[in-house]
Tab-separated table of C-alpha atoms in Angstrom:
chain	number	residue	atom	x	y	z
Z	1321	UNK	CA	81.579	101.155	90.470
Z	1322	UNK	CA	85.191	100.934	91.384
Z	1323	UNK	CA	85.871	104.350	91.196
Z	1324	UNK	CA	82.646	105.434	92.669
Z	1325	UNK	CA	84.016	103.758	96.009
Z	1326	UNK	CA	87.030	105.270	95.563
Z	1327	UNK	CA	85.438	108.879	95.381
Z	1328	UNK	CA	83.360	108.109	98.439
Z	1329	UNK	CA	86.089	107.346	100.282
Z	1330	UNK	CA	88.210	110.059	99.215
Z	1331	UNK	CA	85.078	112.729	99.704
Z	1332	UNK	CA	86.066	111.573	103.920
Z	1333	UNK	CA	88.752	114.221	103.863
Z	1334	UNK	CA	89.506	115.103	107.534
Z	1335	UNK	CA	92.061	112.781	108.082
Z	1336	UNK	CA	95.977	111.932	108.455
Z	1337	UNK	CA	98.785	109.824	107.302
Z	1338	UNK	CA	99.363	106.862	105.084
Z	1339	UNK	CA	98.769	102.723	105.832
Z	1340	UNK	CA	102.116	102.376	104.594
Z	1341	UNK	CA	104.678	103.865	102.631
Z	1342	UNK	CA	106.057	100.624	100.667
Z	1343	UNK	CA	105.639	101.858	97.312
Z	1344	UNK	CA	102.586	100.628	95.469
Z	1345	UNK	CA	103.104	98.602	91.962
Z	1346	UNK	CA	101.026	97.528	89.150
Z	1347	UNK	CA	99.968	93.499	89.543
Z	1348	UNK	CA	100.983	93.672	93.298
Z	1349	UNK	CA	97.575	92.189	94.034
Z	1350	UNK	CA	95.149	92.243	91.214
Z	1351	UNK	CA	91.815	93.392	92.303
Z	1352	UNK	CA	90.087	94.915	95.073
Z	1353	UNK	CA	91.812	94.806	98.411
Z	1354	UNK	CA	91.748	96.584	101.739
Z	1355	UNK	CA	94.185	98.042	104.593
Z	1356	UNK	CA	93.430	98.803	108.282
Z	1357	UNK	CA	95.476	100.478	110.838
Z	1358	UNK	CA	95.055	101.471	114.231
Z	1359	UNK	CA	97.436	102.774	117.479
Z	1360	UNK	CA	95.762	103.585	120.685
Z	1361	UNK	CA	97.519	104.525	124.249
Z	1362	UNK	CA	96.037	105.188	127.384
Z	1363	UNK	CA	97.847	106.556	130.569
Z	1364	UNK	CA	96.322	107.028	134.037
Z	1365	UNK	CA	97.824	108.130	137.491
Z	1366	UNK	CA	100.858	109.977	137.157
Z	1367	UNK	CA	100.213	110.759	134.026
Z	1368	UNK	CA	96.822	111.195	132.276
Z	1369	UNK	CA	96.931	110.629	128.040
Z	1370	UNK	CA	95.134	109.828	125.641
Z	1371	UNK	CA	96.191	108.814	121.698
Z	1372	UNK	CA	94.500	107.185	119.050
Z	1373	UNK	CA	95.238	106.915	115.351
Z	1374	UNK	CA	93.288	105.297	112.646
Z	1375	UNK	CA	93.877	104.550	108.858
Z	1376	UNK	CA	92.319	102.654	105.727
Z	1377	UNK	CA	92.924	102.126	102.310
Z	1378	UNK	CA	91.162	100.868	99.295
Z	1379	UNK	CA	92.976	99.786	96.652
Z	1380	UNK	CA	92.313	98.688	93.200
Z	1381	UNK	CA	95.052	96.906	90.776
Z	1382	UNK	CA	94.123	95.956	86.775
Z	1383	UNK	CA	97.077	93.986	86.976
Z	1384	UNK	CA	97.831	95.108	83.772
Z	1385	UNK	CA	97.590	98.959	83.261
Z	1386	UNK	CA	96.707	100.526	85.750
Z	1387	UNK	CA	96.617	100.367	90.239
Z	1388	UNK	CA	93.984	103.136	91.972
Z	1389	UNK	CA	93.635	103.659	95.665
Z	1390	UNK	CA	92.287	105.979	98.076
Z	1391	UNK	CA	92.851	106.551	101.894
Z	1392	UNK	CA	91.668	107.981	104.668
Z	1393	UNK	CA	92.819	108.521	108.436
Z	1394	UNK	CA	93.491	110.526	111.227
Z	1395	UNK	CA	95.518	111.147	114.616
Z	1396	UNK	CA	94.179	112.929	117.948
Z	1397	UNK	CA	95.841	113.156	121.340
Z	1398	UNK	CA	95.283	114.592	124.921
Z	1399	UNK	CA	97.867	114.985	127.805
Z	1400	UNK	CA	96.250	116.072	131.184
Z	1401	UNK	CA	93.362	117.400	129.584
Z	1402	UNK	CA	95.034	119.640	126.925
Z	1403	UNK	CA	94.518	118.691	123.503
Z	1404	UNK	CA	98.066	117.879	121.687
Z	1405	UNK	CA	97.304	115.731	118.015
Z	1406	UNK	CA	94.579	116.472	115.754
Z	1407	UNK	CA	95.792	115.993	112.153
Z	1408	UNK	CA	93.020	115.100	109.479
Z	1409	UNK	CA	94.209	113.646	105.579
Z	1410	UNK	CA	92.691	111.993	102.878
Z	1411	UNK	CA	94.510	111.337	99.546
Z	1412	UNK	CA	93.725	109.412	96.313
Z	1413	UNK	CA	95.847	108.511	93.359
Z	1414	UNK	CA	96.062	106.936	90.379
Z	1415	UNK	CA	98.982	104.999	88.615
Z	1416	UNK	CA	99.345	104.405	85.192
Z	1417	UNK	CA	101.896	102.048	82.881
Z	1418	UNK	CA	103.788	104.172	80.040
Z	1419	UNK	CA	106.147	101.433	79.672
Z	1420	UNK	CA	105.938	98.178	81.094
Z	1421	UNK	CA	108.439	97.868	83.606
Z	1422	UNK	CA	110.082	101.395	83.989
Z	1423	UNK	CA	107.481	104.159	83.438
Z	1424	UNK	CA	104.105	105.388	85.337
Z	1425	UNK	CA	102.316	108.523	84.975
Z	1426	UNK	CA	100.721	109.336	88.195
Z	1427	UNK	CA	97.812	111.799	89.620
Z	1428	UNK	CA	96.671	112.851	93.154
Z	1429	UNK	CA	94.391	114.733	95.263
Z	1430	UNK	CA	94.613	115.424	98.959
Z	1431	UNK	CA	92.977	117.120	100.962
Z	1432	UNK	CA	94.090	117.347	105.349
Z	1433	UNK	CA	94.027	120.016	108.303
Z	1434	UNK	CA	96.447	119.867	111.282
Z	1435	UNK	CA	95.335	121.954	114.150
Z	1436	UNK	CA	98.860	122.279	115.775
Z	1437	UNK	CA	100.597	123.646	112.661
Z	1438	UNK	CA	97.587	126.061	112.109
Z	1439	UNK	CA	96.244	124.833	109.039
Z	1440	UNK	CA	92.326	125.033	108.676
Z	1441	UNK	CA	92.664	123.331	105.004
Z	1442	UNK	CA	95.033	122.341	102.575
Z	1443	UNK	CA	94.307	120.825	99.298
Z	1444	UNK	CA	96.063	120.050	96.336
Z	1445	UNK	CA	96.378	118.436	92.792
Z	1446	UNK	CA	98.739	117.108	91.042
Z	1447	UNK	CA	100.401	114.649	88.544
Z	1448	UNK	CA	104.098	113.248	87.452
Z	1449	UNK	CA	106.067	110.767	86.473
Z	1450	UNK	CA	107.535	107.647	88.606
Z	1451	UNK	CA	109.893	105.825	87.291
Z	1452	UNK	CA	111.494	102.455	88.493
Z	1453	UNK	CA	115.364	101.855	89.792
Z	1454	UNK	CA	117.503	99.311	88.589
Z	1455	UNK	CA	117.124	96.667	91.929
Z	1456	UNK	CA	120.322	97.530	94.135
Z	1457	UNK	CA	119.886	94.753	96.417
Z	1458	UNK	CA	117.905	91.609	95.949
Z	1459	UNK	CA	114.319	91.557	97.225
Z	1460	UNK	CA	114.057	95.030	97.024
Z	1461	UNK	CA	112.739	97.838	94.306
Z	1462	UNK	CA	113.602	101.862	94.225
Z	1463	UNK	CA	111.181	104.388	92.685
Z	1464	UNK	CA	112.188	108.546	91.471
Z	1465	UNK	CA	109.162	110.149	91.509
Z	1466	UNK	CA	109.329	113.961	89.076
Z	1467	UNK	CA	106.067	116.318	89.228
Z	1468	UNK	CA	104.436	119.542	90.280
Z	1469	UNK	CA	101.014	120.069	92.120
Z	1470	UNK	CA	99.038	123.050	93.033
Z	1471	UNK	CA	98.432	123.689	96.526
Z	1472	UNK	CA	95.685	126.081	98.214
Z	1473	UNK	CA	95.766	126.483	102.339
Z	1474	UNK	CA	93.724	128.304	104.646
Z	1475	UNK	CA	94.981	128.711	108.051
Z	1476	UNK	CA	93.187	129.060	111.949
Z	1477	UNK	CA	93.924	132.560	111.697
Z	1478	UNK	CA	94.355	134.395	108.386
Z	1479	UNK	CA	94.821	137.863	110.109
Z	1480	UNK	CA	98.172	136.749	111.356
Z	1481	UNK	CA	98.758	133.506	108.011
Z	1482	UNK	CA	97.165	134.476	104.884
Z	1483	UNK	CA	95.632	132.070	102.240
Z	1484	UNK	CA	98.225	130.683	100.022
Z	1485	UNK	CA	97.588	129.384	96.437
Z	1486	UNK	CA	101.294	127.966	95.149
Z	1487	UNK	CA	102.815	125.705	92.656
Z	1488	UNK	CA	105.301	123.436	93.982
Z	1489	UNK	CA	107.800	120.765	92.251
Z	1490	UNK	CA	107.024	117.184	93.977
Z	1491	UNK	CA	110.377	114.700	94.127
Z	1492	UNK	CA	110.750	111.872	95.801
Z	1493	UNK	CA	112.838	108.544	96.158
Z	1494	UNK	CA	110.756	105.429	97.676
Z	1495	UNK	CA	112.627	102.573	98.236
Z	1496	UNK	CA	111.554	99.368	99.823
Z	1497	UNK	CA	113.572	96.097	100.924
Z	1498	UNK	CA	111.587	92.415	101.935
Z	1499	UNK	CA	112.292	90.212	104.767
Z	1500	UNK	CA	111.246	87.138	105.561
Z	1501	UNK	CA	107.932	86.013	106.102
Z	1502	UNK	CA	106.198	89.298	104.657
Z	1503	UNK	CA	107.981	91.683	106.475
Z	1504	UNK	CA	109.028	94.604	105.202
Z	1505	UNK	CA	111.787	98.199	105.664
Z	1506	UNK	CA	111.178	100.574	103.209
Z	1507	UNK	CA	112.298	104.762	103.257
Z	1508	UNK	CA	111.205	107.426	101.542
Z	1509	UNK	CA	111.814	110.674	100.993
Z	1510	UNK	CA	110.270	114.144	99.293
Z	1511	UNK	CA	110.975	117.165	98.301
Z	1512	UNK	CA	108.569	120.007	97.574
Z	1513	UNK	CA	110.005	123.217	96.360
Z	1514	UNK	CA	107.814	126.384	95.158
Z	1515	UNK	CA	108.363	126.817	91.633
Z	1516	UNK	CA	109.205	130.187	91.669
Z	1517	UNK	CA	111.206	130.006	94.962
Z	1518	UNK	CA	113.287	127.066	95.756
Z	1519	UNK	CA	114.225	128.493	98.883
Z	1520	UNK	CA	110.399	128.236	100.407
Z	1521	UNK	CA	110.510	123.879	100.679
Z	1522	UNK	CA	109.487	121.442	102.187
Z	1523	UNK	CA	110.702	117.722	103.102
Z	1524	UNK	CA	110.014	114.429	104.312
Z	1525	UNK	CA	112.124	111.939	105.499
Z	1526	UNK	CA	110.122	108.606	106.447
Z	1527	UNK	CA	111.440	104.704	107.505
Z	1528	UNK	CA	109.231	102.102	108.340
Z	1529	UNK	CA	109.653	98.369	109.487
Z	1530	UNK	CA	106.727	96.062	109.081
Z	1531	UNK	CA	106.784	92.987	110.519
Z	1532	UNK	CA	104.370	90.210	110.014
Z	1533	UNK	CA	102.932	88.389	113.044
Z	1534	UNK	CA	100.619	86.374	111.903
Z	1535	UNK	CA	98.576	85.948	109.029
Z	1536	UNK	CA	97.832	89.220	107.140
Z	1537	UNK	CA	98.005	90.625	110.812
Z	1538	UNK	CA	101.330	93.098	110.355
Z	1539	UNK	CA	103.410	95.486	113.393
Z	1540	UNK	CA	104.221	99.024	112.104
Z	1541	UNK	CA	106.865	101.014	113.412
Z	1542	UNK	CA	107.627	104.404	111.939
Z	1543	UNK	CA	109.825	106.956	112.036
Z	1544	UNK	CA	109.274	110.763	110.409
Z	1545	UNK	CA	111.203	113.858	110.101
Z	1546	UNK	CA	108.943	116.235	108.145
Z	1547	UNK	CA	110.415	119.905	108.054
Z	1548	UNK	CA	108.952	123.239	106.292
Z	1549	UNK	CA	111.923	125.944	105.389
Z	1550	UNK	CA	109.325	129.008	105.665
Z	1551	UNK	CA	106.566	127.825	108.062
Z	1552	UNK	CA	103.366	129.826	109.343
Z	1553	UNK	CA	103.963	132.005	112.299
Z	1554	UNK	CA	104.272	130.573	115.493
Z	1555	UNK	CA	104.655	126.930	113.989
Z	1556	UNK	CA	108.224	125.207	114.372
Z	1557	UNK	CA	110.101	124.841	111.109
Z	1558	UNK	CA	110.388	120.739	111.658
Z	1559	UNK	CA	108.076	117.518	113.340
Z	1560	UNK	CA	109.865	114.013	114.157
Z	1561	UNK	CA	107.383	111.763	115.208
Z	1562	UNK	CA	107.812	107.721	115.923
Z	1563	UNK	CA	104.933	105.597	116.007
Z	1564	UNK	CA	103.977	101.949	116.831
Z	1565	UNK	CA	100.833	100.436	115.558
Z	1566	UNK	CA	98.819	97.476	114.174
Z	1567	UNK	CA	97.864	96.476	110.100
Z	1568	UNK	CA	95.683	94.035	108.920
Z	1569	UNK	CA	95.549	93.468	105.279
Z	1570	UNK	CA	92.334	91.590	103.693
């Protein structure tokens, strides 16, 4: 049954970006639990915009062996009439103990579309190893993340961007720091080379500070610098975004 709701929710595939980025561990929170976001701003008068974003998660931890979520979520935006945001993602994975402390095997799915960097579709699949830092500071845990996924995209317009099907490396470096009373910084960062051409890459740097207000009632602010070394004509080769916004865990 547990995975059955995870499917479902991972079969909602048109939408964008994660709850959080704190690294997820085994025995966390044993059980089912849930995470909702949402940012909305509205401007009228001098300016006329509109932007919403949305995101949920459904997670579910043995406490022993194994921790399985899913997520779904999604960005749009309008500024004096003219659309600006529309990004769509969904991803699922699932964590597994090799070791008891140091090891995980992992494996994903995703699936988004980002109108504004002229992809229709991209999905991918893939699995790795994670594997857990020695604590650097105290209150805080580090993560090195070594895998490969495959990758299929379809773009707006594959007259002038043709499919793609490519095998990429996935590395990344998670690391996450609590504060008092819940609150949290953590950073990550990936890198996503083709296999058989490091020079076509792509990387993510991400920070976040969550601070809890009251309750499981949590402020998100976010920074990202995502950038693409070979990106589709007539998209830029980098994104920095910074975003403020609501969680409530439960």
């Amino acid at each position: 049954m547990k995975f059955l709701l995870l499917i479902t929710l991972f079969s909602v595939h048109h939408l964008f970006a994660l709850v959080t980025i704190s690294p997820v561990e085994i025995g966390d929170k044993p059980g089912f639990s849930s995470t909702i976001e949402a940012a909305l701003e509205t401007k009228r008068g001098n300016s006329d915009t509109d932007s919403y974003k949305a995101s949920a998660r459904v997670t579910y931890d043995s406490n022993t062996t194994y921790v399985s979520w899913a997520e779904i979520s999604g960005a749009y935006g309008k500024a004096n009439g003219e659309e600006n945001t529309n990004k769509l993602f969904s991803h699922a994975r699932y964590i597994h103990a090799i070791t008891k402390e140091i090891v995980r095997g992992e494996a994903f799915l995703q699936l988004e579309n980002d109108e504004f960097k002229h992809i229709n579709s991209r999905a991918l699949a893939g699995i790795g190893g994670r594997f857990k830092l020695k604590d650097m500071i105290e209150d805080s845990r580090g993560y090195l993340g070594l895998g490969a996924f495959y990758e299929d995209i379809t773009y707006n317009n594959p007259l002038i961007n043709p499919s793609e099907e490519n095998i990429r490396a996935n590395a990344y470096f998670a690391y996450s720091i609590n504060l008092n009373n819940d609150s949290s910084i953590a950073y990550t960062l990936y890198y996503q080379p083709k296999l058989n051409d490091f020079g076509d890459n792509v990387q993510s740097h991400e920070v976040e500070l969550k601070l809890s207000i009251y309750k499981n009632l949590f402020l998100k602010f976010t920074l990202s610098y995502d950038t693409d070394s070979k990106p589709p004509v007539g998209v830029e080769r980098y994104d920095f975004t910074q975003n403020t916004s609501f969680i409530f865990n439960f």
